mmCIF file of C-alpha atoms in Angstrom:
data_model
loop_
_atom_site.group_PDB
_atom_site.id
_atom_site.type_symbol
_atom_site.label_atom_id
_atom_site.label_comp_id
_atom_site.label_asym_id
_atom_site.label_seq_id
_atom_site.Cartn_x
_atom_site.Cartn_y
_atom_site.Cartn_z
ATOM 1 C CA MET T 22 -29.075 -140.511 162.125
ATOM 2 C CA SER T 23 -32.041 -138.756 163.746
ATOM 3 C CA ASN T 24 -31.493 -135.487 161.922
ATOM 4 C CA LEU T 25 -31.895 -136.831 158.398
ATOM 5 C CA TYR T 26 -34.185 -134.968 156.080
ATOM 6 C CA TRP T 27 -37.144 -136.715 154.467
ATOM 7 C CA LEU T 28 -39.659 -135.338 152.037
ATOM 8 C CA SER T 29 -43.238 -135.993 153.099
ATOM 9 C CA GLU T 30 -45.804 -137.713 150.859
ATOM 10 C CA ALA T 31 -47.639 -134.420 150.462
ATOM 11 C CA GLN T 32 -44.457 -132.736 149.317
ATOM 12 C CA MET T 33 -43.714 -135.529 146.872
ATOM 13 C CA GLY T 34 -47.193 -135.006 145.459
ATOM 14 C CA GLN T 35 -46.286 -131.389 144.681
ATOM 15 C CA LEU T 36 -42.968 -132.362 143.043
ATOM 16 C CA LYS T 37 -43.971 -135.410 140.917
ATOM 17 C CA PRO T 38 -45.723 -133.433 138.111
ATOM 18 C CA TYR T 39 -42.301 -131.907 137.292
ATOM 19 C CA PHE T 40 -40.321 -135.145 137.224
ATOM 20 C CA PRO T 41 -39.087 -136.390 133.832
ATOM 21 C CA LYS T 42 -40.749 -139.549 132.592
ATOM 22 C CA SER T 43 -38.967 -142.740 133.405
ATOM 23 C CA ARG T 44 -37.893 -144.664 130.344
ATOM 24 C CA GLY T 45 -37.047 -148.351 130.398
ATOM 25 C CA LYS T 46 -35.984 -149.509 133.877
ATOM 26 C CA PRO T 47 -38.015 -147.733 136.648
ATOM 27 C CA ARG T 48 -36.081 -145.153 138.668
ATOM 28 C CA VAL T 49 -34.798 -145.866 142.205
ATOM 29 C CA ASP T 50 -37.150 -144.590 144.910
ATOM 30 C CA ASP T 51 -37.650 -140.891 144.128
ATOM 31 C CA ARG T 52 -38.424 -139.934 147.729
ATOM 32 C CA ARG T 53 -35.294 -141.513 149.100
ATOM 33 C CA VAL T 54 -32.976 -140.189 146.392
ATOM 34 C CA LEU T 55 -34.343 -136.601 146.423
ATOM 35 C CA SER T 56 -34.306 -136.475 150.215
ATOM 36 C CA GLY T 57 -30.660 -137.464 150.098
ATOM 37 C CA ILE T 58 -29.863 -134.815 147.470
ATOM 38 C CA ILE T 59 -31.497 -132.142 149.678
ATOM 39 C CA PHE T 60 -29.621 -133.367 152.766
ATOM 40 C CA ILE T 61 -26.241 -133.114 150.935
ATOM 41 C CA ASN T 62 -26.960 -129.595 149.607
ATOM 42 C CA ARG T 63 -28.259 -128.270 152.895
ATOM 43 C CA ASN T 64 -25.310 -129.523 154.907
ATOM 44 C CA GLY T 65 -22.522 -128.983 152.404
ATOM 45 C CA LEU T 66 -21.358 -132.582 152.419
ATOM 46 C CA ARG T 67 -19.388 -134.440 149.793
ATOM 47 C CA TRP T 68 -21.465 -136.941 147.839
ATOM 48 C CA SER T 69 -19.282 -139.725 149.216
ATOM 49 C CA ASP T 70 -20.338 -138.762 152.755
ATOM 50 C CA ALA T 71 -24.025 -139.243 152.171
ATOM 51 C CA PRO T 72 -25.704 -141.221 154.981
ATOM 52 C CA ALA T 73 -26.328 -144.894 154.110
ATOM 53 C CA GLU T 74 -30.077 -144.456 154.653
ATOM 54 C CA TYR T 75 -30.235 -142.543 151.346
ATOM 55 C CA GLY T 76 -28.669 -145.332 149.337
ATOM 56 C CA PRO T 77 -25.428 -145.462 147.284
ATOM 57 C CA PRO T 78 -23.794 -142.014 146.904
ATOM 58 C CA LYS T 79 -23.222 -142.723 143.195
ATOM 59 C CA THR T 80 -26.959 -143.070 142.696
ATOM 60 C CA LEU T 81 -27.559 -139.705 144.447
ATOM 61 C CA TYR T 82 -24.917 -137.932 142.431
ATOM 62 C CA ASN T 83 -25.911 -139.397 139.090
ATOM 63 C CA ARG T 84 -29.533 -138.337 139.634
ATOM 64 C CA TRP T 85 -28.362 -134.882 140.772
ATOM 65 C CA LYS T 86 -26.114 -134.330 137.798
ATOM 66 C CA ARG T 87 -28.501 -135.726 135.187
ATOM 67 C CA TRP T 88 -31.567 -133.747 136.413
ATOM 68 C CA SER T 89 -29.444 -130.582 136.808
ATOM 69 C CA ASP T 90 -28.277 -130.849 133.225
ATOM 70 C CA MET T 91 -31.913 -131.274 132.161
ATOM 71 C CA GLY T 92 -32.948 -128.204 134.160
ATOM 72 C CA VAL T 93 -35.477 -130.241 136.249
ATOM 73 C CA PHE T 94 -34.786 -128.502 139.558
ATOM 74 C CA ALA T 95 -35.106 -125.009 138.079
ATOM 75 C CA ARG T 96 -38.410 -125.993 136.435
ATOM 76 C CA ILE T 97 -39.712 -127.290 139.728
ATOM 77 C CA MET T 98 -39.077 -123.993 141.492
ATOM 78 C CA THR T 99 -40.535 -121.788 138.719
ATOM 79 C CA GLY T 100 -43.448 -124.194 138.265
ATOM 80 C CA LEU T 101 -44.430 -124.184 141.946
ATOM 81 C CA ALA T 102 -44.030 -120.387 142.044
ATOM 82 C CA ALA T 103 -46.382 -120.029 139.121
ATOM 83 C CA GLU T 104 -48.981 -122.137 140.895
ATOM 84 C CA ALA T 105 -49.370 -119.575 143.692
ATOM 85 C CA PRO T 106 -48.808 -116.140 142.117
ATOM 86 C CA ASP T 107 -48.474 -113.167 144.466
ATOM 87 C CA ASP T 108 -47.062 -110.601 142.078
ATOM 88 C CA LYS T 109 -48.535 -107.237 142.869
ATOM 89 C CA THR T 110 -45.240 -105.953 144.182
ATOM 90 C CA ILE T 111 -42.009 -107.707 143.152
ATOM 91 C CA SER T 112 -38.388 -107.004 144.096
ATOM 92 C CA ILE T 113 -35.013 -107.494 142.395
ATOM 93 C CA ASP T 114 -31.566 -107.616 143.949
ATOM 94 C CA ALA T 115 -28.248 -109.473 143.860
ATOM 95 C CA THR T 116 -25.863 -111.058 146.378
ATOM 96 C CA TYR T 117 -22.343 -112.562 146.336
ATOM 97 C CA LEU T 118 -21.699 -116.251 146.864
ATOM 98 C CA LYS T 119 -18.110 -117.198 147.676
ATOM 99 C CA ALA T 120 -16.541 -119.806 145.382
ATOM 100 C CA HIS T 121 -14.537 -122.611 146.991
ATOM 101 C CA ARG T 122 -11.250 -123.603 145.364
ATOM 102 C CA THR T 123 -12.843 -126.831 144.101
ATOM 103 C CA ALA T 124 -15.173 -124.731 141.971
ATOM 104 C CA SER T 125 -12.514 -122.392 140.567
ATOM 105 C CA SER T 126 -9.220 -124.248 140.612
ATOM 106 C CA LEU T 127 -9.144 -125.761 137.107
ATOM 107 C CA GLY T 128 -7.621 -123.835 134.205
ATOM 108 C CA ALA T 129 -9.488 -122.528 131.164
ATOM 109 C CA GLN T 130 -8.464 -125.444 129.009
ATOM 110 C CA LYS T 131 -10.466 -127.777 131.277
ATOM 111 C CA GLY T 132 -13.631 -125.736 131.332
ATOM 112 C CA GLY T 133 -12.661 -122.676 133.314
ATOM 113 C CA ARG T 134 -14.177 -120.231 130.738
ATOM 114 C CA GLY T 135 -17.842 -119.683 131.271
ATOM 115 C CA ARG T 136 -17.826 -120.966 134.847
ATOM 116 C CA LEU T 137 -19.349 -117.644 136.029
ATOM 117 C CA ILE T 138 -16.775 -117.070 138.790
ATOM 118 C CA GLY T 139 -15.009 -113.732 139.033
ATOM 119 C CA GLN T 140 -12.515 -111.881 141.171
ATOM 120 C CA THR T 141 -13.880 -109.246 143.514
ATOM 121 C CA LYS T 142 -12.532 -107.506 146.645
ATOM 122 C CA GLY T 143 -13.894 -110.445 148.657
ATOM 123 C CA GLY T 144 -12.111 -113.075 146.569
ATOM 124 C CA MET T 145 -13.508 -115.438 143.962
ATOM 125 C CA ASN T 146 -17.273 -115.059 143.821
ATOM 126 C CA THR T 147 -20.423 -115.799 141.817
ATOM 127 C CA LYS T 148 -23.189 -113.195 141.825
ATOM 128 C CA LEU T 149 -26.769 -114.426 142.290
ATOM 129 C CA HIS T 150 -29.431 -112.154 140.833
ATOM 130 C CA GLY T 151 -33.026 -112.813 142.001
ATOM 131 C CA VAL T 152 -36.593 -111.693 141.758
ATOM 132 C CA THR T 153 -39.139 -112.203 144.603
ATOM 133 C CA ASP T 154 -42.862 -111.872 144.800
ATOM 134 C CA THR T 155 -44.839 -109.651 147.236
ATOM 135 C CA SER T 156 -44.234 -112.056 150.141
ATOM 136 C CA GLY T 157 -40.495 -112.240 149.471
ATOM 137 C CA ARG T 158 -40.486 -115.685 147.881
ATOM 138 C CA PRO T 159 -38.083 -116.242 144.944
ATOM 139 C CA ILE T 160 -39.620 -116.634 141.470
ATOM 140 C CA GLN T 161 -36.585 -116.265 139.187
ATOM 141 C CA PHE T 162 -32.799 -116.516 139.455
ATOM 142 C CA PHE T 163 -29.830 -115.731 137.234
ATOM 143 C CA ILE T 164 -26.135 -116.138 137.979
ATOM 144 C CA THR T 165 -23.079 -114.260 136.702
ATOM 145 C CA ALA T 166 -19.459 -113.909 137.621
ATOM 146 C CA GLY T 167 -18.964 -111.862 140.796
ATOM 147 C CA GLN T 168 -17.633 -108.720 139.154
ATOM 148 C CA VAL T 169 -20.570 -108.367 136.706
ATOM 149 C CA SER T 170 -22.826 -105.325 137.123
ATOM 150 C CA ASP T 171 -26.340 -105.596 138.563
ATOM 151 C CA TYR T 172 -27.564 -104.080 135.274
ATOM 152 C CA THR T 173 -26.593 -107.295 133.493
ATOM 153 C CA GLY T 174 -28.746 -109.369 135.829
ATOM 154 C CA ALA T 175 -31.588 -106.905 135.456
ATOM 155 C CA ALA T 176 -31.461 -107.107 131.693
ATOM 156 C CA ALA T 177 -31.423 -110.914 131.800
ATOM 157 C CA LEU T 178 -34.384 -111.134 134.169
ATOM 158 C CA LEU T 179 -36.452 -108.390 132.529
ATOM 159 C CA SER T 180 -38.268 -110.708 130.093
ATOM 160 C CA CYS T 181 -39.096 -113.104 132.916
ATOM 161 C CA LEU T 182 -40.815 -110.575 135.178
ATOM 162 C CA PRO T 183 -44.473 -111.234 135.944
ATOM 163 C CA ASP T 184 -47.239 -108.674 135.268
ATOM 164 C CA ALA T 185 -46.670 -106.782 138.545
ATOM 165 C CA GLU T 186 -47.777 -103.300 139.501
ATOM 166 C CA TRP T 187 -44.595 -102.306 141.295
ATOM 167 C CA LEU T 188 -40.938 -103.301 141.289
ATOM 168 C CA LEU T 189 -38.731 -102.499 144.302
ATOM 169 C CA ALA T 190 -34.946 -102.291 143.999
ATOM 170 C CA ASP T 191 -31.969 -100.420 145.502
ATOM 171 C CA ARG T 192 -30.179 -97.557 143.745
ATOM 172 C CA GLY T 193 -27.850 -100.037 142.017
ATOM 173 C CA TYR T 194 -30.696 -100.497 139.520
ATOM 174 C CA ASP T 195 -31.273 -96.776 138.938
ATOM 175 C CA ALA T 196 -30.838 -96.628 135.181
ATOM 176 C CA ASP T 197 -33.060 -94.741 132.754
ATOM 177 C CA TRP T 198 -33.243 -97.698 130.335
ATOM 178 C CA PHE T 199 -34.390 -100.014 133.118
ATOM 179 C CA ARG T 200 -37.046 -97.618 134.391
ATOM 180 C CA GLU T 201 -38.327 -97.113 130.810
ATOM 181 C CA ALA T 202 -38.411 -100.846 130.139
ATOM 182 C CA LEU T 203 -40.465 -101.434 133.308
ATOM 183 C CA ILE T 204 -42.917 -98.690 132.445
ATOM 184 C CA ASP T 205 -43.321 -100.130 128.936
ATOM 185 C CA ARG T 206 -44.402 -103.369 130.628
ATOM 186 C CA GLY T 207 -46.872 -101.565 132.890
ATOM 187 C CA ILE T 208 -44.703 -101.899 135.971
ATOM 188 C CA THR T 209 -44.033 -98.841 138.121
ATOM 189 C CA PRO T 210 -40.374 -98.708 139.245
ATOM 190 C CA CYS T 211 -39.860 -97.922 142.911
ATOM 191 C CA ILE T 212 -36.101 -97.375 142.925
ATOM 192 C CA PRO T 213 -34.126 -94.687 144.852
ATOM 193 C CA GLY T 214 -32.194 -92.347 142.590
ATOM 194 C CA ARG T 215 -28.462 -92.099 142.351
ATOM 195 C CA LYS T 216 -26.838 -89.294 144.364
ATOM 196 C CA SER T 217 -25.996 -87.584 141.095
ATOM 197 C CA ARG T 218 -29.650 -87.101 140.214
ATOM 198 C CA SER T 219 -30.858 -83.544 140.787
ATOM 199 C CA LYS T 220 -34.463 -84.646 141.449
ATOM 200 C CA THR T 221 -35.370 -86.727 144.495
ATOM 201 C CA ILE T 222 -37.199 -89.962 143.688
ATOM 202 C CA LYS T 223 -39.608 -91.486 146.210
ATOM 203 C CA TYR T 224 -39.147 -95.181 146.963
ATOM 204 C CA ASP T 225 -40.343 -97.981 149.203
ATOM 205 C CA LYS T 226 -38.076 -99.590 151.801
ATOM 206 C CA ARG T 227 -39.812 -103.002 151.793
ATOM 207 C CA ARG T 228 -37.103 -104.377 149.535
ATOM 208 C CA ASN T 229 -35.533 -105.821 152.674
ATOM 209 C CA ARG T 230 -37.750 -108.834 152.049
ATOM 210 C CA ILE T 231 -35.545 -109.952 149.190
ATOM 211 C CA GLU T 232 -32.438 -109.483 151.401
ATOM 212 C CA ARG T 233 -33.961 -111.810 153.983
ATOM 213 C CA MET T 234 -34.640 -114.338 151.203
ATOM 214 C CA PHE T 235 -30.928 -114.334 150.281
ATOM 215 C CA GLY T 236 -30.040 -114.750 153.924
ATOM 216 C CA ARG T 237 -32.211 -117.841 154.241
ATOM 217 C CA LEU T 238 -30.731 -119.360 151.100
ATOM 218 C CA LYS T 239 -27.238 -118.939 152.543
ATOM 219 C CA ASP T 240 -28.223 -121.060 155.519
ATOM 220 C CA TRP T 241 -27.627 -123.938 153.079
ATOM 221 C CA ARG T 242 -23.908 -124.602 153.015
ATOM 222 C CA ARG T 243 -23.624 -125.531 149.361
ATOM 223 C CA ILE T 244 -25.267 -122.177 148.525
ATOM 224 C CA SER T 245 -23.272 -119.870 150.814
ATOM 225 C CA THR T 246 -20.124 -121.522 149.458
ATOM 226 C CA ARG T 247 -20.039 -122.640 145.841
ATOM 227 C CA TYR T 248 -18.426 -126.072 145.433
ATOM 228 C CA ASP T 249 -19.874 -126.959 142.013
ATOM 229 C CA ARG T 250 -17.777 -126.159 138.945
ATOM 230 C CA CYS T 251 -20.672 -126.310 136.531
ATOM 231 C CA PRO T 252 -22.877 -123.153 136.677
ATOM 232 C CA LYS T 253 -25.995 -125.136 135.733
ATOM 233 C CA VAL T 254 -25.439 -127.530 138.617
ATOM 234 C CA PHE T 255 -24.875 -124.690 141.040
ATOM 235 C CA LEU T 256 -28.062 -122.941 139.867
ATOM 236 C CA SER T 257 -29.887 -126.262 140.505
ATOM 237 C CA ALA T 258 -28.599 -126.214 144.086
ATOM 238 C CA ILE T 259 -30.009 -122.679 144.501
ATOM 239 C CA ALA T 260 -33.340 -123.725 142.909
ATOM 240 C CA ILE T 261 -33.782 -126.798 145.124
ATOM 241 C CA ALA T 262 -32.936 -124.808 148.279
ATOM 242 C CA ALA T 263 -35.510 -122.158 147.300
ATOM 243 C CA THR T 264 -38.085 -124.826 146.579
ATOM 244 C CA VAL T 265 -37.713 -126.487 149.991
ATOM 245 C CA ILE T 266 -37.564 -123.271 151.979
ATOM 246 C CA PHE T 267 -40.296 -121.263 150.273
ATOM 247 C CA TRP T 268 -42.493 -123.460 148.088
ATOM 248 C CA LEU T 269 -43.029 -126.812 149.837
#
């Protein structure tokens, strides 16, 4: 297949410092396996449909599941983001990701609780909360069930925010506790006020950069539609997409 995805040697050089150490028998070719994992996630394929050039599908899936459970892909994204900080003005926002029936079909007794999938007007969804740097590149992610408030994501990401000067957000984040928490950290909130506020609050419209970031992530089919039951595995899919799109 001529449209297969392959990591370059330069890209592998960026990724290798974050790989777990191989113990005992050496791992199968990292470049081939990781390229196959990226191809599957980008195109929304089943693991059994992986092109033969990437090797046995079982090898791809086992590596994907094991490294996802270890948090390797999330560490790669945050590690590469930390190598090139651009944090003067950061943004925070959230978006909905539709859950496929394969991700939400099992009952609670088989792991349904804690799957971070919830019912909204648009159906079964997971909500992705994210923070981007000045250039609109993602630096942190957090996922919740679809019906969860943006405030929950903001509270979870607050401790992970870099030492920025400004934070841009929409009025969904207009809460006194959040503004005060940002100011305590030396970050000036740039958030439009709720309509119920008597005093007009000035804000910056450049937050559309984070909306474009979400749009680019959703170009990957396994991101725009959640097929993975395990939240940690799904978050790994988001992290590896963000790594390839923005940090390699």
